[in-house]
Coordinates of C-alpha atoms in Angstrom, one line a residue:
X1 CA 92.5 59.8 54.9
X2 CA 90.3 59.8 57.8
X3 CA 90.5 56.1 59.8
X4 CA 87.1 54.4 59.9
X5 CA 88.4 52.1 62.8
X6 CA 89.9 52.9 66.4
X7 CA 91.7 50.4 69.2
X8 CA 89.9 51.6 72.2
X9 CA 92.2 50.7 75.2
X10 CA 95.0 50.0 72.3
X11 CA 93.4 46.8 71.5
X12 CA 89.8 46.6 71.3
X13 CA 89.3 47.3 67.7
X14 CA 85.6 48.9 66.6
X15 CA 84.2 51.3 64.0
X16 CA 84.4 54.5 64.6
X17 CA 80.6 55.2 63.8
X18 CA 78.7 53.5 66.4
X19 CA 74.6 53.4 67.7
X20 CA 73.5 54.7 70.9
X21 CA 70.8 52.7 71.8
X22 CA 69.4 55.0 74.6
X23 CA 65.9 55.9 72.3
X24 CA 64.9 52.2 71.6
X25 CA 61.6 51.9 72.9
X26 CA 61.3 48.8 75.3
X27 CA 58.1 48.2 76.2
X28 CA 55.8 45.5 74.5
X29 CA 54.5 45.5 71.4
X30 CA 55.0 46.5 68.1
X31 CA 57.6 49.1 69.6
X32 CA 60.1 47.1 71.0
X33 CA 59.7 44.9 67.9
X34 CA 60.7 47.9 65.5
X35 CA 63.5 48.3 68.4
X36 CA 64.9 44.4 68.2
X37 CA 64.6 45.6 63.9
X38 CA 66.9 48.5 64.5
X39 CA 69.5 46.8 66.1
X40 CA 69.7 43.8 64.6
X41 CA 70.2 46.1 61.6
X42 CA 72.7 48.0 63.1
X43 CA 75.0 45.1 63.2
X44 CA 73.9 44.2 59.6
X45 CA 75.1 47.0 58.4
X46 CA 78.6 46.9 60.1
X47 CA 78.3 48.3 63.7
X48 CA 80.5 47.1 66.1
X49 CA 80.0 49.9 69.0
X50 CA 76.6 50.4 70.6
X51 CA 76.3 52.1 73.8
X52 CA 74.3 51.7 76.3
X53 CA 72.9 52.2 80.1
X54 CA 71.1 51.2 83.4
X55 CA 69.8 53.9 83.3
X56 CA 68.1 53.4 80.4
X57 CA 64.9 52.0 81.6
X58 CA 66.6 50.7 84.8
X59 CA 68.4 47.7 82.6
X60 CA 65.4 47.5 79.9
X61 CA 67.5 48.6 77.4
X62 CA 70.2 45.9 78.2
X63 CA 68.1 43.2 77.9
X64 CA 66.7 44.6 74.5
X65 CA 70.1 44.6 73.3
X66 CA 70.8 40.9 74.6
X67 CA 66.8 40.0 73.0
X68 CA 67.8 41.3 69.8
X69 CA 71.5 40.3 69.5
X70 CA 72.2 37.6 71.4
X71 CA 74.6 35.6 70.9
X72 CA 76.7 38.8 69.9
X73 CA 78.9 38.4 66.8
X74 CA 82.8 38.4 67.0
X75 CA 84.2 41.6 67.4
X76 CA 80.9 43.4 68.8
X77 CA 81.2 45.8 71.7
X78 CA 78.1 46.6 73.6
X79 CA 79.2 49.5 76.5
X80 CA 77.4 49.9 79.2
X81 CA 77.4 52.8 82.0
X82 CA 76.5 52.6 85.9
X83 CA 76.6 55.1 88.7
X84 CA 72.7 56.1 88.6
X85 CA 70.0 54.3 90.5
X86 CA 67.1 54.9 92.4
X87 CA 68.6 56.2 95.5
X88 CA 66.5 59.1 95.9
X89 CA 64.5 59.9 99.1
X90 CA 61.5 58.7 97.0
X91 CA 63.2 56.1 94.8
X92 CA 63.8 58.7 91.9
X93 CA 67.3 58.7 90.0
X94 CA 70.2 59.8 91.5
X95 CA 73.8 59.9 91.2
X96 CA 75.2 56.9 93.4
X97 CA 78.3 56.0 93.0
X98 CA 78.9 53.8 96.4
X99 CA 80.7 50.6 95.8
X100 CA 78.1 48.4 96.8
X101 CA 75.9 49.8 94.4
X102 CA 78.6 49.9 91.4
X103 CA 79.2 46.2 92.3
X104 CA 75.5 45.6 92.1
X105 CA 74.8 47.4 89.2
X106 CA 77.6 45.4 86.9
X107 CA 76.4 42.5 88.2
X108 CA 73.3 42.8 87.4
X109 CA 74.3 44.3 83.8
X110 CA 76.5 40.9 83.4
X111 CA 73.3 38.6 83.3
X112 CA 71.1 41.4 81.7
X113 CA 73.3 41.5 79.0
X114 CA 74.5 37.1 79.1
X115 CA 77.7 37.9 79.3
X116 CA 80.9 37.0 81.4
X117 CA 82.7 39.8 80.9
X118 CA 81.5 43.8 79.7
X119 CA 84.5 45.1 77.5
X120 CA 84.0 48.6 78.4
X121 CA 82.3 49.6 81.4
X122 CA 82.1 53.1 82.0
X123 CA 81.2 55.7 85.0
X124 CA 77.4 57.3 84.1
X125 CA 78.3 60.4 86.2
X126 CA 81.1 60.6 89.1
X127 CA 78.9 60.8 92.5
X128 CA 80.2 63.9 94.5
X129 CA 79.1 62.2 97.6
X130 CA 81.2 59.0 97.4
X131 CA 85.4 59.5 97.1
X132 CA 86.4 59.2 93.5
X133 CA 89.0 56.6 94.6
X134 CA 86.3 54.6 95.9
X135 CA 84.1 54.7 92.8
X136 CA 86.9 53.9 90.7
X137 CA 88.8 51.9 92.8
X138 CA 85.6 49.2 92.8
X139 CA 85.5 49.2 89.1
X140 CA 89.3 48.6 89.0
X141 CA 88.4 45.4 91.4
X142 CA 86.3 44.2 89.0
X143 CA 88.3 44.3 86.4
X144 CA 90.7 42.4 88.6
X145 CA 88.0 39.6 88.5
X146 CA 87.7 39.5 85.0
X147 CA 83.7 40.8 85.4
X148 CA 84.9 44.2 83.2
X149 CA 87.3 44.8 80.3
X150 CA 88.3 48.5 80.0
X151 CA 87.0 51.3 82.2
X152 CA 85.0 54.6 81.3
X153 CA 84.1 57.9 82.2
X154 CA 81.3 60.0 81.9
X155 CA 80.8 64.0 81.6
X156 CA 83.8 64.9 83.3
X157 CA 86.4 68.2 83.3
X158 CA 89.9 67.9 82.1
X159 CA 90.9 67.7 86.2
X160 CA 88.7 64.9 86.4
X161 CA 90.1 63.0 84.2
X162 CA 93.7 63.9 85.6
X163 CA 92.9 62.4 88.9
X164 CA 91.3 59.5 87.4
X165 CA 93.9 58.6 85.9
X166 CA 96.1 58.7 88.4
X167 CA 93.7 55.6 89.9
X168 CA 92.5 53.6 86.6
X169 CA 93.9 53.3 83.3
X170 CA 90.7 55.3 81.5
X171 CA 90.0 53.9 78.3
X172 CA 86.8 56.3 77.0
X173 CA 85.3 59.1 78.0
X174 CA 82.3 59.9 77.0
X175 CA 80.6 63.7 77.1
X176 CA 78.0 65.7 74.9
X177 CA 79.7 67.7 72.0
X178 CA 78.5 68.1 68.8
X179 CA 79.6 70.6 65.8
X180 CA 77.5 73.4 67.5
X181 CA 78.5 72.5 71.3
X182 CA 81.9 72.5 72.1
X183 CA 81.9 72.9 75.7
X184 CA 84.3 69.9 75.9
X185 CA 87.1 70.8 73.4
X186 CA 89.5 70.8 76.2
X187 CA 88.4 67.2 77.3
X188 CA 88.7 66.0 73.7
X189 CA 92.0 67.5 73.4
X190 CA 93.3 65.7 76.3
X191 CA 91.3 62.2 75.2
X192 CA 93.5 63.1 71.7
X193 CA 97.0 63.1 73.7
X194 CA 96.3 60.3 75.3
X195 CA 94.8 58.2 72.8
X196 CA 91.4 58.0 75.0
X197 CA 88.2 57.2 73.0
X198 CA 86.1 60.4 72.7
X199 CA 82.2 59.1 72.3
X200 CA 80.3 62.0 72.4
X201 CA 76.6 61.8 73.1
X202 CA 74.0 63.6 71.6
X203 CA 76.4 64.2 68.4
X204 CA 74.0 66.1 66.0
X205 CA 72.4 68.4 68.3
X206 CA 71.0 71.6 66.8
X207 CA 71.1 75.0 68.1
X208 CA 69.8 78.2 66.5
X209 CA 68.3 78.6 63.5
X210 CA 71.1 80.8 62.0
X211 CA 73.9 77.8 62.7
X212 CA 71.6 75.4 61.5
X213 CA 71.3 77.2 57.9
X214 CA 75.0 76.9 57.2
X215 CA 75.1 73.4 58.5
X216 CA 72.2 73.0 56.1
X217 CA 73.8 74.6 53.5
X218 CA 76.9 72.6 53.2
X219 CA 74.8 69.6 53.1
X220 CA 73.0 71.0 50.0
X221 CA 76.1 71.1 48.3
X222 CA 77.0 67.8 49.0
X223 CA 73.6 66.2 48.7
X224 CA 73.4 64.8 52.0
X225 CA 71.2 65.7 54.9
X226 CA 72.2 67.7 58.0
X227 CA 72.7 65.3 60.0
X228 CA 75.1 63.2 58.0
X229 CA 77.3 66.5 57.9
X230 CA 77.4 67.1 61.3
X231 CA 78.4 63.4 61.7
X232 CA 80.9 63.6 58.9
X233 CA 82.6 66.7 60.8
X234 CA 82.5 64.6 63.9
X235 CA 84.7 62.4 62.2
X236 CA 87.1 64.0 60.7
X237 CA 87.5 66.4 63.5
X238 CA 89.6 64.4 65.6
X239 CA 91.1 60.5 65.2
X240 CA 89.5 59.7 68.7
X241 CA 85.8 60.9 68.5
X242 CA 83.3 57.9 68.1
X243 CA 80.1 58.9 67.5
X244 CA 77.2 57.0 68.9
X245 CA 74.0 58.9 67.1
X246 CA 70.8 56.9 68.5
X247 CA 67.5 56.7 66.7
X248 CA 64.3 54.4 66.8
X249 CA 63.9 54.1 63.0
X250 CA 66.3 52.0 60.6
X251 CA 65.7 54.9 57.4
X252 CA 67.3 57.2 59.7
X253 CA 69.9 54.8 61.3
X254 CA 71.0 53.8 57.5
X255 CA 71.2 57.9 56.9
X256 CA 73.7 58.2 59.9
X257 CA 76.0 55.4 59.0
X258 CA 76.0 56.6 55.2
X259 CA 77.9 59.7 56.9
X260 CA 80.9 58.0 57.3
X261 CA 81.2 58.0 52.8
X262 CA 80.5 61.8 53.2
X263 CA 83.3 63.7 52.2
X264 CA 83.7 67.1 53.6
X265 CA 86.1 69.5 51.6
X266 CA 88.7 71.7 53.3
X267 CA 86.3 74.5 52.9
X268 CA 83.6 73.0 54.0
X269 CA 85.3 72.1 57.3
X270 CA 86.9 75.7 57.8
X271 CA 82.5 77.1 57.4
X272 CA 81.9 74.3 60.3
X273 CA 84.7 74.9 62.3
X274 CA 83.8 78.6 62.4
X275 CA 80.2 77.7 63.6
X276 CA 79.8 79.6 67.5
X277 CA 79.1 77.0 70.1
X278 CA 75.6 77.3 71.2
X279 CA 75.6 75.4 74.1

């Protein structure tokens, strides 16, 4: 029986089915209204893992998250990520990864988001530019200080991952992989033997048409929807994968949480596993 629950760090106890809440609009109007809607039914409906950015919208989507949820429930876990900011020669995104910058960055994400502490704070991309010891070694600091929980990564190799560990306990890791890209296996496999949370980002992406009809298929047997399959696979693929599908609309955020009731048979897992990956 697949585990709807995971400990991430060991302790910090969440449902595996989270929200990503990158594609929340957060401008004014009847937009970001529809986007407080979809939060605030996210947690109604049992989320306890949503995952967020600076990046997204330079801290707008952090301070939707605090407008819509604030003061957070007990047991809910809002992540955020830093390590991108507008460091370019014309002020466009970059990796930057320079401890100032970190330091700024969950600082700022701390009264964006009213609280004392971020649970899980993870690495948006490892800057090539700045020593990974220095990077990590600043977020370690801060977890000293009590201003961050747990520490993340983002998008990195199986050797990554060695040598950040080897600095910081890492508690997540979060890369794309989906049914139909598994570029990452190896880093899931070593998120597994650890016991690492595996959140992988854009979770239900589609690739060619041909892929998409079996997918498609195995959902008609079962009376669900393609995505809800691909989710449901997510799931059962591996005890550590925490899927964080995002959306904008509450009938299509209820469809992704009703995946987690989806049972997939045997042979329906052996059609998906032999899917090629399209990435």
């Amino acid at each position: 029986m697949t585990s709807n629950a995971f400990r991430i760090g060991g302790d910090l106890e969440v449902r595996r089915l989270g929200f990503g809440a990158m594609h929340l609009p957060t401008e004014s109007g009847p937009a970001r209204e529809t986007s407080l809607a979809v939060a605030r039914r996210a947690v109604e409906l049992g989320v306890t893992l949503i995952d967020t950015a600076y990046l997204y919208g330079g801290g707008a989507n952090e301070e939707l998250l605090a407008e819509a949820l604030h003061p957070y429930p007990d047991g809910l876990l809002i992540t955020t990520k830093v390590g991108v900011a507008r460091s370019g020669p014309s002020g466009e995104w970059k990796l930057d990864g320079r401890p100032a910058v970190l330091r700024d960055q969950v600082e700022q994400a701390l009264g964006r988001l009213r609280v004392e502490r971020i649970e899980l704070l993870q690495l948006h991309r490892i800057d090539p530019e700045t020593p990974l010891a220095d990077q990590l070694g600043t977020l370690r600091n801060l977890r000293d200080e009590g201003k961050i929980g747990r520490i993340g990564l983002s998008e990195v190799t199986v050797d990554e991952l060695h040598q950040a560990r080897q600095i910081v306990d890492v508690a997540s890791v979060q890369n794309r992989y989906s049914v139909l890209d598994r570029e990452h296996e190896p880093v899931l496999a070593a998120c597994e033997a650890a016991g690492t949370a595996f959140l992988p980002w854009r979770p239900v992406a589609w690739g060619e048409s041909g892929a998409r009809a079996e997918i498609a298929a195995v959902a008609t047997e079962l009376g669900a929807t393609p995505t809800q399959v691909a989710l449901a696979w997510l799931l059962g693929h591996s005890p550590v994968i925490l899927p964080i599908p995002g959306t904008a609309r509450v009938n299509h955020l209820e469809e992704n949480l009703a995946a987690e009731r989806l049972h997939l048979t045997s042979a329906h897992r052996d059609r998906l596993d032999g899917l090629p990956d399209l990435a």
